[in-house]
Amino acid sequence: MATLLDVRSLTTEFVTRGGVVRAVDGVSWDVAEGETVALVGESGCGKSVSALSVMRLVAAPAGRIVGGQVLFKGRDLLALSEEEMRRVRGREIAMVFQEPMTSLNPVLTIGRQVTEGLEIHLRMSREQARQRAVEVLATVGIPDPARRLSQYPHQFSGGMRQRMMIATALACNPALILADEPTTALDVTIQAQILELMRDLSRRFGVAMLIITHNLGVVARYADRVNVMYAGRIVERGSARDLYRCPRHPYTLGLLRSVPRLDEPRRARLEPIEGQPPDLTRLGDGCAFAPRCAFRVERCQVERPVLVPAGGEGHVSACWETARVSRTPALA
């Protein structure tokens, strides 16, 4: 498969009263045509900022993209003018934001919010856009879509708002959808419905997808490849199968051990990762995960590890003790 999106050494900073926060620190990852890739990590690790940087939606003046390239179909999105980038958003790359109720405009009807992009990007007439809106709302499972067009976001349930966000993202037939925690604040049953819907739509229309999540269950079922982030950096990358079968970074191992498994014997308690994420304004020269790591050695305190091959094809890890980690079972 050809590479659709290629992010190279992307660096994004925020200027705060406490200092400069490097939320995304030289990360590189890619998405192939029709592929589903996951960005995984704790809150604050840089997942959402990575996606916002791709879309060039980082809030200025505090936020700024200071380095790297974002190549989409061979074009560097960071080098485009604002007008050119506006034509990419929604038309070629769409985004499903984390919380629909704060992303939707409460004073505009559902119909207007779906049809606006169609009229701007595809030059459809109002009636053509309305017909397309009814079609995509039906595609994502919203009942009686023609009647729903005149309703407002507060008249939709949480699951239906999320479906409406997906419909809006699909409306202009983009090549790539960035889904930022697409099941946040939904109950478990609705989460499963939304994720199955997204997988079905991706396969049916050949849309590539980047799923941003902290839910490793989502990763196991829906992603082809996984990027694990910690403190603004990619610490492990590989296929979902390789990553679950044999994690090569202590942080990935910790994430897996802290998730309940129904296919394994019941344990008395889960094993959380001890400690707290680091202060990004005060990162030292060593590994950012070292203070929380059971595998740390003296070298970890003074030298930052880089991504190196760690097993299967395309499986890489940034850890000085990868060999020890790989011999440790993911289940305690």
Coordinates of C-alpha atoms in Angstrom, one line a residue:
M1 CA 0.0 0.0 0.0
A2 CA 1.2 3.5 -0.8
T3 CA 1.9 5.9 2.0
L4 CA -0.9 8.5 2.4
L5 CA 0.3 10.5 5.3
D6 CA 4.0 10.7 6.4
V7 CA 4.7 12.7 9.5
R8 CA 8.5 13.4 9.9
S9 CA 10.1 14.8 13.1
L10 CA 7.1 16.8 14.0
T11 CA 7.7 19.2 16.9
T12 CA 5.0 21.3 18.5
E13 CA 5.4 23.6 21.5
F14 CA 3.3 25.6 23.9
V15 CA 4.5 28.7 25.7
T16 CA 3.2 28.8 29.3
R17 CA 3.9 30.7 32.4
G18 CA 5.9 27.7 33.7
G19 CA 8.1 27.5 30.6
V20 CA 8.0 26.0 27.1
V21 CA 6.1 22.7 26.9
R22 CA 7.2 20.5 24.0
A23 CA 4.0 18.6 23.7
V24 CA 5.2 16.8 20.5
D25 CA 8.9 16.2 20.4
G26 CA 10.2 15.1 17.0
V27 CA 7.7 12.3 16.3
S28 CA 7.5 10.4 13.1
W29 CA 4.7 8.1 12.0
D30 CA 2.8 7.3 8.8
V31 CA -0.5 6.0 7.5
A32 CA -0.9 4.0 4.3
E33 CA -3.9 4.1 2.1
G34 CA -6.9 2.3 3.6
E35 CA -4.9 1.5 6.8
T36 CA -6.0 2.0 10.4
V37 CA -3.2 3.3 12.7
A38 CA -3.5 4.0 16.4
L39 CA -1.8 6.6 18.6
V40 CA -1.8 5.3 22.2
G41 CA -0.8 6.7 25.5
E42 CA -1.8 8.4 28.7
S43 CA -3.6 11.8 28.8
G44 CA -1.1 14.6 28.1
C45 CA 1.4 12.5 26.1
G46 CA 0.8 14.4 22.9
K47 CA -1.6 12.3 21.0
S48 CA -4.3 14.9 20.3
V49 CA -1.7 17.7 19.7
S50 CA -0.2 15.5 17.0
A51 CA -3.5 15.3 15.2
L52 CA -4.2 19.0 15.6
S53 CA -0.7 19.7 14.3
V54 CA -1.5 17.6 11.2
M55 CA -4.6 19.7 10.6
R56 CA -2.8 22.9 11.6
L57 CA -5.3 23.7 14.3
V58 CA -2.9 24.2 17.2
A59 CA -4.1 27.3 19.0
A60 CA -1.9 30.3 18.5
P61 CA -0.1 32.3 19.8
A62 CA 0.7 30.0 22.7
G63 CA 0.9 26.9 20.5
R64 CA 3.2 26.7 17.5
I65 CA 4.6 24.0 15.2
V66 CA 8.3 24.6 15.3
G67 CA 9.7 21.8 13.1
G68 CA 9.2 18.8 11.0
Q69 CA 7.2 17.9 7.9
V70 CA 3.6 16.6 7.4
L71 CA 3.5 15.0 3.9
F72 CA 0.1 14.2 2.6
K73 CA 0.0 12.7 -0.9
G74 CA 3.5 14.2 -1.3
R75 CA 2.6 17.7 -0.3
D76 CA 4.0 19.3 2.9
L77 CA 0.9 20.6 4.7
L78 CA 3.1 22.8 6.9
A79 CA 4.2 24.7 3.8
L80 CA 0.7 25.4 2.5
S81 CA -0.9 28.8 2.7
E82 CA -3.9 29.1 5.1
E83 CA -6.3 29.2 2.1
E84 CA -4.7 26.0 0.6
M85 CA -4.9 24.3 4.0
R86 CA -8.6 25.3 4.3
R87 CA -9.3 23.3 1.1
V88 CA -7.6 20.3 2.6
R89 CA -9.5 20.3 5.9
G90 CA -12.8 18.4 5.5
R91 CA -12.3 17.7 1.9
E92 CA -9.1 15.5 1.9
I93 CA -8.5 15.0 5.7
A94 CA -11.4 15.1 8.1
M95 CA -11.4 15.0 11.9
V96 CA -13.7 13.5 14.5
F97 CA -13.1 15.6 17.6
Q98 CA -13.0 14.2 21.1
E99 CA -16.2 15.6 22.6
P100 CA -19.0 16.2 20.0
M101 CA -21.0 18.6 22.2
T102 CA -18.2 21.1 22.4
S103 CA -17.3 20.6 18.7
L104 CA -20.8 21.2 17.3
N105 CA -22.3 24.6 17.0
P106 CA -25.4 24.6 19.4
V107 CA -27.2 27.3 17.4
L108 CA -26.9 25.7 13.9
T109 CA -29.1 22.8 12.8
I110 CA -27.7 19.4 12.2
G111 CA -28.4 19.8 8.5
R112 CA -26.5 23.1 8.2
Q113 CA -23.5 21.6 9.9
V114 CA -23.3 18.7 7.6
T115 CA -24.1 20.6 4.4
E116 CA -21.7 23.5 4.9
G117 CA -18.7 21.5 3.9
L118 CA -20.4 20.0 0.9
E119 CA -21.3 23.5 -0.4
I120 CA -17.8 24.8 0.2
H121 CA -15.7 21.9 -0.9
L122 CA -17.8 20.1 -3.5
R123 CA -19.7 23.2 -4.8
M124 CA -23.0 21.5 -4.4
S125 CA -26.3 23.4 -4.5
R126 CA -28.3 23.6 -1.3
E127 CA -30.7 20.8 -2.5
Q128 CA -27.8 18.5 -3.6
A129 CA -26.0 19.1 -0.3
R130 CA -29.2 18.3 1.6
Q131 CA -29.7 15.0 -0.3
R132 CA -26.1 14.1 0.4
A133 CA -26.6 14.9 4.1
V134 CA -29.6 12.6 4.3
E135 CA -27.5 9.9 2.6
V136 CA -24.5 10.1 5.0
L137 CA -26.7 10.3 8.1
A138 CA -28.5 7.2 7.0
T139 CA -25.1 5.5 6.3
V140 CA -24.0 6.0 9.9
G141 CA -27.3 4.6 11.3
I142 CA -29.3 7.7 12.2
P143 CA -33.0 6.9 11.9
D144 CA -35.3 9.2 9.9
P145 CA -32.4 11.3 8.7
A146 CA -34.5 13.8 6.6
R147 CA -36.4 14.9 9.7
R148 CA -33.3 15.0 11.8
L149 CA -31.7 17.7 9.5
S150 CA -33.8 20.4 11.1
Q151 CA -32.9 19.4 14.7
Y152 CA -30.1 20.8 16.9
P153 CA -27.2 19.0 18.6
H154 CA -28.9 19.1 22.1
Q155 CA -31.8 17.0 20.6
F156 CA -29.4 14.2 19.8
S157 CA -28.1 11.6 22.3
G158 CA -24.4 11.3 22.9
G159 CA -24.1 8.3 20.6
M160 CA -26.1 10.0 17.9
R161 CA -24.0 13.2 18.1
Q162 CA -20.9 11.0 17.6
R163 CA -22.6 9.4 14.6
M164 CA -23.4 12.8 13.3
M165 CA -19.7 13.8 13.6
I166 CA -18.6 10.7 11.7
A167 CA -21.2 11.5 9.0
T168 CA -19.9 15.1 8.7
A169 CA -16.3 13.7 8.4
L170 CA -17.4 11.2 5.6
A171 CA -19.6 13.7 3.7
C172 CA -16.9 14.9 1.3
N173 CA -15.3 11.5 0.8
P174 CA -11.9 12.3 2.4
A175 CA -8.9 10.0 2.0
L176 CA -8.1 10.1 5.7
I177 CA -10.0 10.5 9.0
L178 CA -8.4 11.5 12.2
A179 CA -10.5 10.2 15.1
D180 CA -9.6 11.7 18.4
E181 CA -10.9 9.5 21.2
P182 CA -14.1 8.8 19.2
T183 CA -15.9 7.0 22.0
T184 CA -15.2 9.4 25.0
A185 CA -18.1 9.8 27.4
L186 CA -20.1 7.0 25.7
D187 CA -21.3 3.9 27.5
V188 CA -19.7 0.6 26.6
T189 CA -22.5 -0.6 24.4
I190 CA -22.5 2.6 22.3
Q191 CA -18.7 2.6 22.2
A192 CA -18.8 -0.8 20.5
Q193 CA -21.4 0.3 18.0
I194 CA -19.5 3.4 17.1
L195 CA -16.2 1.6 16.7
E196 CA -17.8 -1.2 14.6
L197 CA -19.4 1.5 12.5
M198 CA -16.1 3.2 11.8
R199 CA -14.4 0.0 10.9
D200 CA -17.2 -0.9 8.5
L201 CA -17.1 2.5 6.9
S202 CA -13.4 2.4 6.6
R203 CA -13.5 -0.9 4.8
R204 CA -16.5 0.0 2.6
F205 CA -15.1 3.3 1.4
G206 CA -11.4 2.6 1.6
V207 CA -10.8 5.5 4.0
A208 CA -7.5 5.5 6.0
M209 CA -7.9 6.2 9.7
L210 CA -5.8 7.4 12.6
I211 CA -7.5 6.4 15.9
I212 CA -6.2 8.3 19.0
T213 CA -7.0 6.5 22.2
H214 CA -5.8 5.3 25.6
N215 CA -8.0 2.2 25.3
L216 CA -5.9 -0.8 24.4
G217 CA -9.0 -2.9 23.7
V218 CA -9.8 -0.6 20.8
V219 CA -6.2 -1.0 19.5
A220 CA -6.4 -4.8 19.6
R221 CA -9.6 -5.0 17.7
Y222 CA -9.4 -2.2 15.2
A223 CA -5.8 -1.1 14.5
D224 CA -3.4 -2.5 11.9
R225 CA -0.4 -0.7 13.4
V226 CA 0.2 1.0 16.7
N227 CA 2.4 4.0 17.9
V228 CA 2.8 4.2 21.6
M229 CA 3.5 7.8 22.9
Y230 CA 5.0 9.0 26.1
A231 CA 6.0 12.5 27.1
G232 CA 5.6 13.8 23.5
R233 CA 7.7 11.0 21.9
I234 CA 7.1 7.7 20.2
V235 CA 8.5 5.0 22.4
E236 CA 7.4 1.9 20.5
R237 CA 5.9 1.2 17.1
G238 CA 4.8 -2.1 15.5
S239 CA 1.8 -4.1 14.2
A240 CA -1.0 -4.6 16.7
R241 CA -0.2 -8.4 16.7
D242 CA 3.5 -7.9 17.5
L243 CA 2.9 -5.3 20.1
Y244 CA 0.4 -7.4 22.1
R245 CA 2.3 -10.6 21.7
C246 CA 5.7 -9.2 22.7
P247 CA 5.8 -5.6 23.9
R248 CA 9.4 -4.3 23.8
H249 CA 9.1 -1.1 25.9
P250 CA 8.4 -1.0 29.7
Y251 CA 5.7 1.6 29.2
T252 CA 3.8 -0.5 26.7
L253 CA 4.2 -3.5 29.0
G254 CA 2.8 -1.4 31.9
L255 CA -0.2 -0.3 29.8
L256 CA -1.0 -3.9 28.9
R257 CA -0.7 -5.1 32.5
S258 CA -3.1 -2.4 33.7
V259 CA -5.9 -3.6 31.5
P260 CA -8.3 -6.3 32.5
R261 CA -8.4 -9.4 30.2
L262 CA -11.4 -11.7 29.8
D263 CA -9.4 -14.4 28.0
E264 CA -6.9 -14.9 30.9
P265 CA -7.3 -16.3 34.5
R266 CA -8.7 -13.7 36.9
R267 CA -6.0 -11.9 38.9
A268 CA -6.5 -10.4 42.4
R269 CA -5.7 -6.9 41.2
L270 CA -4.5 -5.0 38.2
E271 CA -1.0 -3.5 38.1
P272 CA -1.0 0.2 37.6
I273 CA 2.0 2.1 36.4
E274 CA 3.5 3.7 39.5
G275 CA 4.2 7.4 39.6
Q276 CA 3.0 10.3 37.5
P277 CA 3.8 11.5 33.9
P278 CA 6.8 13.9 33.9
D279 CA 6.7 17.7 33.8
L280 CA 7.3 18.5 30.1
T281 CA 9.0 21.8 31.0
R282 CA 11.7 20.0 33.0
L283 CA 12.6 16.9 31.0
G284 CA 16.2 15.8 31.6
D285 CA 18.7 14.3 29.2
G286 CA 17.7 10.7 30.0
C287 CA 14.7 8.6 29.3
A288 CA 11.5 10.4 30.3
F289 CA 10.0 7.1 31.6
A290 CA 13.0 6.2 33.8
P291 CA 11.5 7.5 37.1
R292 CA 8.6 5.1 36.7
C293 CA 10.4 2.2 35.2
A294 CA 11.3 -1.1 36.9
F295 CA 13.9 -1.9 34.2
R296 CA 15.9 1.3 34.5
V297 CA 19.7 1.2 34.7
E298 CA 22.2 4.0 35.2
R299 CA 22.4 4.7 31.5
C300 CA 18.6 5.5 31.4
Q301 CA 19.2 8.5 33.7
V302 CA 21.7 10.3 31.5
E303 CA 21.1 9.2 27.9
R304 CA 17.9 9.4 25.9
P305 CA 17.2 6.1 24.0
V306 CA 16.3 6.3 20.3
L307 CA 14.0 4.0 18.3
V308 CA 15.8 0.9 17.1
P309 CA 14.6 -2.4 15.5
A310 CA 13.2 -4.6 18.2
G311 CA 11.7 -7.8 16.7
G312 CA 9.2 -8.2 13.9
E313 CA 9.1 -6.2 10.7
G314 CA 8.7 -2.6 11.5
H315 CA 8.7 -3.2 15.2
V316 CA 10.9 -0.6 16.9
S317 CA 11.4 0.5 20.6
A318 CA 13.2 3.3 22.3
C319 CA 14.7 1.5 25.4
W320 CA 18.1 0.5 26.5
E321 CA 16.8 -2.7 28.1
T322 CA 14.6 -3.9 25.3
A323 CA 16.0 -7.5 25.5
R324 CA 15.0 -7.7 29.2
V325 CA 11.6 -6.3 28.5
S326 CA 10.9 -8.8 25.7
R327 CA 11.6 -11.7 28.1
T328 CA 8.9 -10.4 30.5
P329 CA 5.4 -11.7 30.0
A330 CA 2.7 -9.0 29.4
L331 CA 0.6 -10.7 32.1
A332 CA 2.1 -10.8 35.6

